[in-house]
């Protein structure tokens, strides 16, 4: 009996395995940060941008998974020879989720709202270069800039530049209405947010998912448990690098480790002693051992940087030879600067990458003869005391914006770096419309801020995604803050 | 009794008033600008200024405080800065979960602790007593968040009997109850350990008294002596601890709601403080204070009920 039953059982099993698995149309996604409002034009929270940009809302342009600019609500555009006039041709037949037909009026409304005197748009700099926005006809808009702006099309793809309709602008924070491939369905604040497919979207045929549910799970251990218990299909921004090995060993899951635009830096307050002295900053640069730091703080899951530019970017130059790890050289430079043995305050941001890195940096600077006192502060405190009041010696933070080398050109920024040479260079970069020439200038800029040791450059913040086997299509890296679900499939 | 109630009510209002002043002051002294927290580090100064104007952050603290008190007295707790909806709406949508947790935890704690404590006392210096003492020692030593994580690993990850977290809402009562089992168990584990010890020693003390010996000598059944004569007279310290524990339970939900990602008041207050969402923090802390003070008040009333001697002193 046993002998005869076994082949039959095996055959049945083989059949079951061979049968094509039915495609699923719902997905449950874990998100660490809980949003308080769902409108990226009124709040900067990363999770808001991640969930709604490209899903609920659309922008004139769109950034794809490689970081390239693609058509969004504008199906094509022409740029004048002087690089100042952009003529956008809008998609026709597009409607907002409430049925309102999308026209050039909505572009004008959205831009004028963001540019208004009393606008609270968290990224008004997108609109700073704009001189005028004009409607040519129902489906054509012309935007004139005061000066050429190399990053303009990329910036237009960001959450704060979404196109909205005046009817729902007051309620988008709780019931967002856009033109995207998904529509808002329900939100239980603090627990879950549900989108459903927009059957009227122009690309609806290519969208595999009917329903998307986001679950908000802040605690890393709880996030791991939810995945292991089968509550979630995906956790695209998994918060705990220390738990990744466990999922890699588990055949039920796939792990993707990609990168974000976030440079993790050891910022030094260039405006006050001791880091107004370049020798002190050079000493810190020599004291940093990135390999050890990445191993200890990120479990090996990050790429080192040697300037303020992502290693996956087109203009990246490797400057790691500039200040190689050399504790003796660091000690000598601290001595030259006359601060050897002094105590420095390090106020990292209260996120795991920050607090963990802080302890290792403390030990590494200790090996070069410095005392570092770590002060763990809370996020609101960091924003006010470190970022606004510049009240710090050292801090560790990730700068997650794309194309953010321009931060070095800012007036009275919290780094305290003040260089007219850099400001000139940045002006040349942003107005250079030829790609190759701009890349060369971007490389000069990386060299400048690296040679002057303005900051300690640590590593590029990784993007860790954990997916149930059969879930495909999530971005492995995040060239801009978005999580386009139209490309995701579940088996 | 009338004088007692009046005195307690005056105390209650004075406590509330003090709490609102303290919270308002602390939230204003604490570094952190709500506008900066909402708009982030890329926001321009003009945008921050416009938002501060919108949120009414420019008026002096004292003016804002009295405006808040005035509105609160008419039942208007204002709008949340970060959520952009009324504070009342936010609190009401989360209150049922936190109350379910706290009351569920309290009932489970009392039932378990009384059974264990009385059982241990009845079996003084026997195996049952040692067993209860051992378990309660572990319960006291283990932090509730760690107990919670172990419960999740066992019952949600390995056995997959219960969900690891989240709350589907009361529209599906079975699913809602299922998702409350582990959080309540985690809360109960620690609280019941403390209460069981208190119950045991209170019961032991009463059992040494003459009237218990007399009852025994008269041949009353053991069980009847325990539940009818020992327990009622041991209740005063037990009720005191239960009252204190209820306050701990309400605040303990902050930790438990994080571990089980439950959308309750604990997580809301945590987020509100991080967001510098002043109207929300103010309302939540006041609400927590009301709950704690009310429970203390009820405890005092229960004292009088279980020990008539206190009536004359009150």
XYZ file of N, CA and C in Angstrom, chain A residues 179-316:
414
model
N -4.758 62.141 -9.613
C -5.045 61.557 -10.916
C -4.339 60.220 -11.083
N -3.691 59.725 -10.022
C -2.789 58.579 -10.119
C -3.476 57.247 -10.336
N -2.669 56.198 -10.525
C -3.188 54.856 -10.811
C -3.918 54.213 -9.629
N -3.808 54.796 -8.427
C -4.544 54.286 -7.274
C -5.378 55.391 -6.653
N -6.501 54.978 -6.040
C -7.384 55.940 -5.394
C -7.409 55.657 -3.895
N -7.554 56.725 -3.127
C -7.686 56.581 -1.692
C -8.966 55.815 -1.372
N -8.872 54.872 -0.416
C -10.065 54.135 -0.024
C -10.397 54.342 1.452
N -9.464 54.032 2.344
C -9.757 54.187 3.767
C -8.465 54.382 4.544
N -8.575 55.068 5.667
C -7.424 55.324 6.509
C -7.823 55.210 7.964
N -7.257 54.238 8.662
C -7.402 54.184 10.108
C -6.103 54.732 10.653
N -6.144 55.986 11.095
C -4.914 56.652 11.507
C -4.150 55.811 12.519
N -2.855 55.698 12.296
C -2.017 54.955 13.232
C -1.997 53.473 12.955
N -2.888 52.978 12.120
C -2.951 51.541 11.899
C -2.747 51.170 10.435
N -3.645 51.610 9.563
C -3.526 51.207 8.163
C -4.125 52.232 7.213
N -3.681 52.154 5.977
C -4.145 53.055 4.921
C -4.399 52.188 3.698
N -5.562 52.356 3.064
C -5.888 51.479 1.940
C -6.145 52.264 0.656
N -5.517 51.813 -0.423
C -5.758 52.360 -1.757
C -6.408 51.268 -2.602
N -7.214 51.687 -3.579
C -7.718 50.725 -4.554
C -7.315 51.204 -5.945
N -7.330 50.307 -6.888
C -6.939 50.631 -8.253
C -7.881 51.655 -8.866
N -7.327 52.567 -9.630
C -8.120 53.542 -10.366
C -8.373 52.979 -11.761
N -9.581 52.441 -12.013
C -9.813 51.772 -13.303
C -9.788 52.752 -14.472
N -9.936 54.041 -14.181
C -9.971 55.032 -15.261
C -8.597 55.544 -15.646
N -7.529 55.063 -14.961
C -6.201 55.595 -15.269
C -5.737 55.139 -16.656
N -4.979 56.007 -17.342
C -4.581 55.696 -18.721
C -3.733 54.431 -18.817
N -3.039 54.046 -17.709
C -2.236 52.825 -17.760
C -2.859 51.695 -16.938
N -4.173 51.778 -16.681
C -4.807 50.824 -15.771
C -4.585 49.376 -16.190
N -4.469 49.140 -17.499
C -4.290 47.763 -17.976
C -2.994 47.144 -17.467
N -2.005 48.002 -17.206
C -0.708 47.473 -16.789
C -0.580 47.359 -15.270
N -1.593 47.819 -14.555
C -1.520 47.779 -13.085
C -2.074 46.446 -12.600
N -1.247 45.677 -11.867
C -1.654 44.334 -11.459
C -2.456 44.319 -10.162
N -2.232 45.289 -9.309
C -2.855 45.254 -7.985
C -4.216 45.928 -7.968
N -5.175 45.292 -7.289
C -6.496 45.893 -7.110
C -6.588 46.651 -5.802
N -5.838 46.158 -4.831
C -5.932 46.772 -3.510
C -4.573 46.773 -2.826
N -4.250 47.887 -2.206
C -2.982 48.028 -1.500
C -3.290 48.456 -0.078
N -2.703 47.744 0.864
C -2.905 48.154 2.253
C -1.552 48.418 2.899
N -1.388 49.635 3.423
C -0.177 49.961 4.170
C -0.457 49.743 5.646
N 0.477 49.096 6.330
C 0.351 48.947 7.786
C 1.497 49.703 8.431
N 1.177 50.484 9.482
C 2.213 51.303 10.110
C 2.802 50.595 11.319
N 4.064 50.205 11.210
C 4.725 49.460 12.272
C 6.063 50.119 12.559
N 6.131 50.825 13.669
C 7.329 51.607 13.959
C 8.439 50.745 14.549
N 8.080 49.799 15.380
C 9.071 49.025 16.128
C 9.725 47.965 15.233
N 11.070 47.951 15.136
C 11.744 46.996 14.241
C 11.429 45.530 14.565
N 11.379 45.191 15.847
C 11.089 43.800 16.210
C 9.666 43.431 15.795
N 8.741 44.370 15.963
C 7.362 44.118 15.562
C 7.260 43.982 14.047
N 8.072 44.764 13.318
C 8.070 44.689 11.856
C 8.524 43.299 11.408
N 9.583 42.789 12.053
C 10.083 41.460 11.704
C 9.024 40.402 12.029
N 8.390 40.538 13.187
C 7.381 39.560 13.588
C 6.208 39.555 12.613
N 5.796 40.745 12.166
C 4.660 40.835 11.246
C 4.983 40.147 9.920
N 6.233 40.289 9.461
C 6.637 39.607 8.228
C 6.642 38.091 8.442
N 7.244 37.672 9.551
C 7.372 36.236 9.814
C 6.016 35.576 10.041
N 5.079 36.331 10.608
C 3.761 35.762 10.871
C 2.889 35.782 9.623
N 3.393 36.339 8.531
C 2.635 36.343 7.284
C 1.607 37.458 7.196
N 1.703 38.476 8.073
C 0.770 39.595 8.038
C 1.074 40.539 6.876
N 2.327 40.550 6.440
C 2.761 41.513 5.429
C 3.350 40.779 4.234
N 3.178 41.382 3.044
C 3.821 40.833 1.850
C 5.148 41.517 1.584
N 5.279 42.738 2.069
C 6.476 43.503 1.731
C 6.769 44.524 2.813
N 8.047 44.780 3.035
C 8.469 45.884 3.897
C 9.591 46.591 3.159
N 9.231 47.560 2.279
C 10.222 48.126 1.368
C 11.257 49.031 2.026
N 11.005 49.524 3.222
C 12.016 50.328 3.917
C 12.255 49.719 5.278
N 12.774 48.486 5.282
C 12.875 47.742 6.527
C 13.871 48.411 7.479
N 13.461 48.645 8.737
C 14.266 49.504 9.615
C 15.436 48.835 10.334
N 15.609 47.509 10.239
C 16.597 46.879 11.114
C 17.622 46.051 10.340
N 18.794 46.652 10.022
C 19.815 45.886 9.293
C 20.269 44.644 10.066
N 20.154 44.687 11.411
C 20.630 43.562 12.216
C 19.773 42.320 12.015
N 18.566 42.484 11.462
C 17.686 41.329 11.297
C 17.689 40.794 9.865
N 18.486 41.427 8.993
C 18.451 41.065 7.581
C 18.940 39.635 7.342
N 20.002 39.238 8.063
C 20.580 37.902 7.850
C 19.525 36.816 8.067
N 18.680 37.029 9.073
C 17.620 36.075 9.380
C 16.682 35.886 8.179
N 16.354 36.999 7.502
C 15.444 36.901 6.357
C 16.150 36.351 5.121
N 17.458 36.645 5.021
C 18.199 36.099 3.886
C 18.248 34.579 3.952
N 18.286 34.053 5.174
C 18.389 32.605 5.342
C 17.026 31.919 5.196
N 15.961 32.703 5.142
C 14.614 32.144 5.129
C 14.088 32.070 3.690
N 13.817 30.861 3.176
C 13.422 30.741 1.764
C 12.081 31.409 1.448
N 11.306 31.767 2.479
C 10.012 32.400 2.214
C 10.159 33.863 1.800
N 11.377 34.413 1.950
C 11.542 35.842 1.700
C 12.689 36.124 0.740
N 12.585 37.263 0.050
C 13.741 37.765 -0.676
C 14.117 39.106 -0.066
N 15.411 39.365 -0.026
C 15.916 40.602 0.544
C 16.579 41.393 -0.567
N 16.215 42.670 -0.680
C 16.889 43.559 -1.637
C 17.614 44.624 -0.846
N 18.900 44.777 -1.087
C 19.602 45.880 -0.453
C 20.042 46.830 -1.553
N 19.418 47.983 -1.588
C 19.758 48.992 -2.585
C 20.225 50.233 -1.872
N 20.152 51.339 -2.566
C 20.640 52.552 -1.932
C 19.619 53.673 -2.027
N 19.762 54.640 -1.150
C 18.903 55.821 -1.170
C 19.765 57.001 -1.591
N 19.170 58.187 -1.613
C 19.947 59.393 -1.898
C 20.531 59.963 -0.607
N 20.471 59.184 0.468
C 20.855 59.714 1.774
C 22.333 59.540 2.098
N 23.085 60.666 2.090
C 24.473 60.612 2.530
C 24.485 60.773 4.042
N 25.062 59.797 4.724
C 25.194 59.921 6.177
C 26.507 60.628 6.461
N 26.407 61.743 7.188
C 27.602 62.563 7.415
C 27.849 62.761 8.902
N 29.106 63.003 9.213
C 29.489 63.469 10.535
C 29.702 64.968 10.356
N 28.662 65.761 10.610
C 28.770 67.196 10.361
C 29.602 67.840 11.463
N 30.446 68.776 11.052
C 31.257 69.528 12.013
C 30.846 70.980 11.890
N 30.751 71.653 13.015
C 30.327 73.043 12.987
C 31.495 73.929 12.556
N 31.571 74.183 11.221
C 32.670 74.948 10.635
C 32.741 76.400 11.116
N 31.652 76.858 11.731
C 31.587 78.284 12.062
C 32.218 78.602 13.411
N 32.500 77.579 14.222
C 33.047 77.912 15.539
C 34.173 76.940 15.905
N 35.029 77.340 16.841
C 36.113 76.458 17.246
C 35.559 75.158 17.818
N 36.247 74.036 17.665
C 37.555 73.921 17.015
C 37.458 73.684 15.509
N 36.250 73.504 14.960
C 36.191 73.066 13.564
C 36.177 74.208 12.557
N 36.432 75.440 13.014
C 36.699 76.511 12.060
C 38.134 76.367 11.536
N 38.902 75.506 12.193
C 40.284 75.232 11.790
C 40.291 73.982 10.912
N 40.790 74.143 9.682
C 40.744 73.004 8.747
C 41.543 71.814 9.276
N 42.584 72.059 10.092
C 43.384 70.943 10.609
C 42.545 70.038 11.512
N 41.675 70.662 12.281
C 40.806 69.858 13.158
C 39.869 68.996 12.318
N 39.357 69.572 11.234
C 38.437 68.810 10.376
C 39.180 67.701 9.634
N 40.407 68.020 9.199
C 41.206 66.993 8.524
C 41.526 65.859 9.484
N 41.807 66.216 10.717
C 42.108 65.204 11.729
C 40.923 64.258 11.896
N 39.729 64.830 11.986
C 38.525 63.992 12.119
C 38.401 63.080 10.894
N 38.653 63.639 9.693
C 38.535 62.842 8.471
C 39.505 61.657 8.493
N 40.707 61.894 9.012
C 41.683 60.802 9.094
C 41.302 59.785 10.164
N 40.591 60.225 11.166
C 40.263 59.327 12.290
C 39.157 58.340 11.939
N 38.364 58.670 10.893
C 37.208 57.832 10.561
C 37.644 56.557 9.839
N 37.188 55.413 10.353
C 37.391 54.135 9.672
C 36.022 53.661 9.172
N 35.772 53.893 7.876
C 34.429 53.651 7.336
C 34.052 52.176 7.338
N 35.022 51.315 7.027
C 34.701 49.880 6.968
C 34.197 49.401 8.327
N 34.947 49.796 9.357
C 34.578 49.398 10.714
C 33.205 49.969 11.090
N 33.002 51.219 10.688
C 31.746 51.897 11.000
C 30.563 51.190 10.340
N 30.711 50.860 9.063
C 29.625 50.225 8.322
C 29.351 48.830 8.869
N 30.427 48.125 9.211
C 30.268 46.790 9.786
C 29.514 46.884 11.114
N 29.945 47.826 11.942
C 29.383 47.917 13.295
C 27.998 48.528 13.346
N 27.783 49.589 12.585
C 26.519 50.313 12.708
C 25.466 49.790 11.738
N 25.903 49.278 10.588
C 24.943 48.898 9.547
C 25.045 47.423 9.153
N 25.755 46.659 9.947
C 25.924 45.232 9.668
C 26.437 44.990 8.244
N 27.316 45.866 7.809
C 27.945 45.704 6.511
C 27.083 46.119 5.327
N 25.859 46.594 5.611
C 24.923 46.842 4.512
C 24.916 48.295 4.038
N 26.085 48.858 3.771
C 26.099 50.222 3.244
C 27.373 50.422 2.443
N 27.331 51.421 1.570
C 28.478 51.729 0.716
C 29.158 52.975 1.280
N 30.495 52.944 1.447
C 31.171 54.127 1.998
C 31.166 55.292 1.007
N 31.206 56.507 1.523
C 31.320 57.686 0.655
C 32.528 58.501 1.107
N 33.052 59.300 0.187
C 34.195 60.119 0.561
C 33.934 61.572 0.193
N 32.723 61.824 -0.261
C 32.304 63.194 -0.498
C 30.785 63.211 -0.363
N 30.174 64.357 -0.692
C 28.739 64.476 -0.473
C 27.992 64.159 -1.771
N 28.168 62.932 -2.255
C 27.529 62.564 -3.511
C 27.360 61.050 -3.538
N 26.189 60.547 -3.979
C 25.958 59.097 -3.924
C 26.837 58.320 -4.902
N 27.395 57.204 -4.473
C 28.287 56.409 -5.332
C 27.593 55.879 -6.590
N 26.254 55.817 -6.618
C 25.569 55.329 -7.810
C 25.242 56.462 -8.787
N 25.555 57.702 -8.424
C 25.216 58.841 -9.283
C 26.159 58.950 -10.465
N 25.723 59.623 -11.548
C 26.528 59.692 -12.777
C 27.817 60.487 -12.609
N 27.883 61.387 -11.628
C 29.058 62.249 -11.521
C 29.994 61.821 -10.392
N 29.798 60.627 -9.869
C 30.578 60.213 -8.699
C 32.079 60.126 -8.980
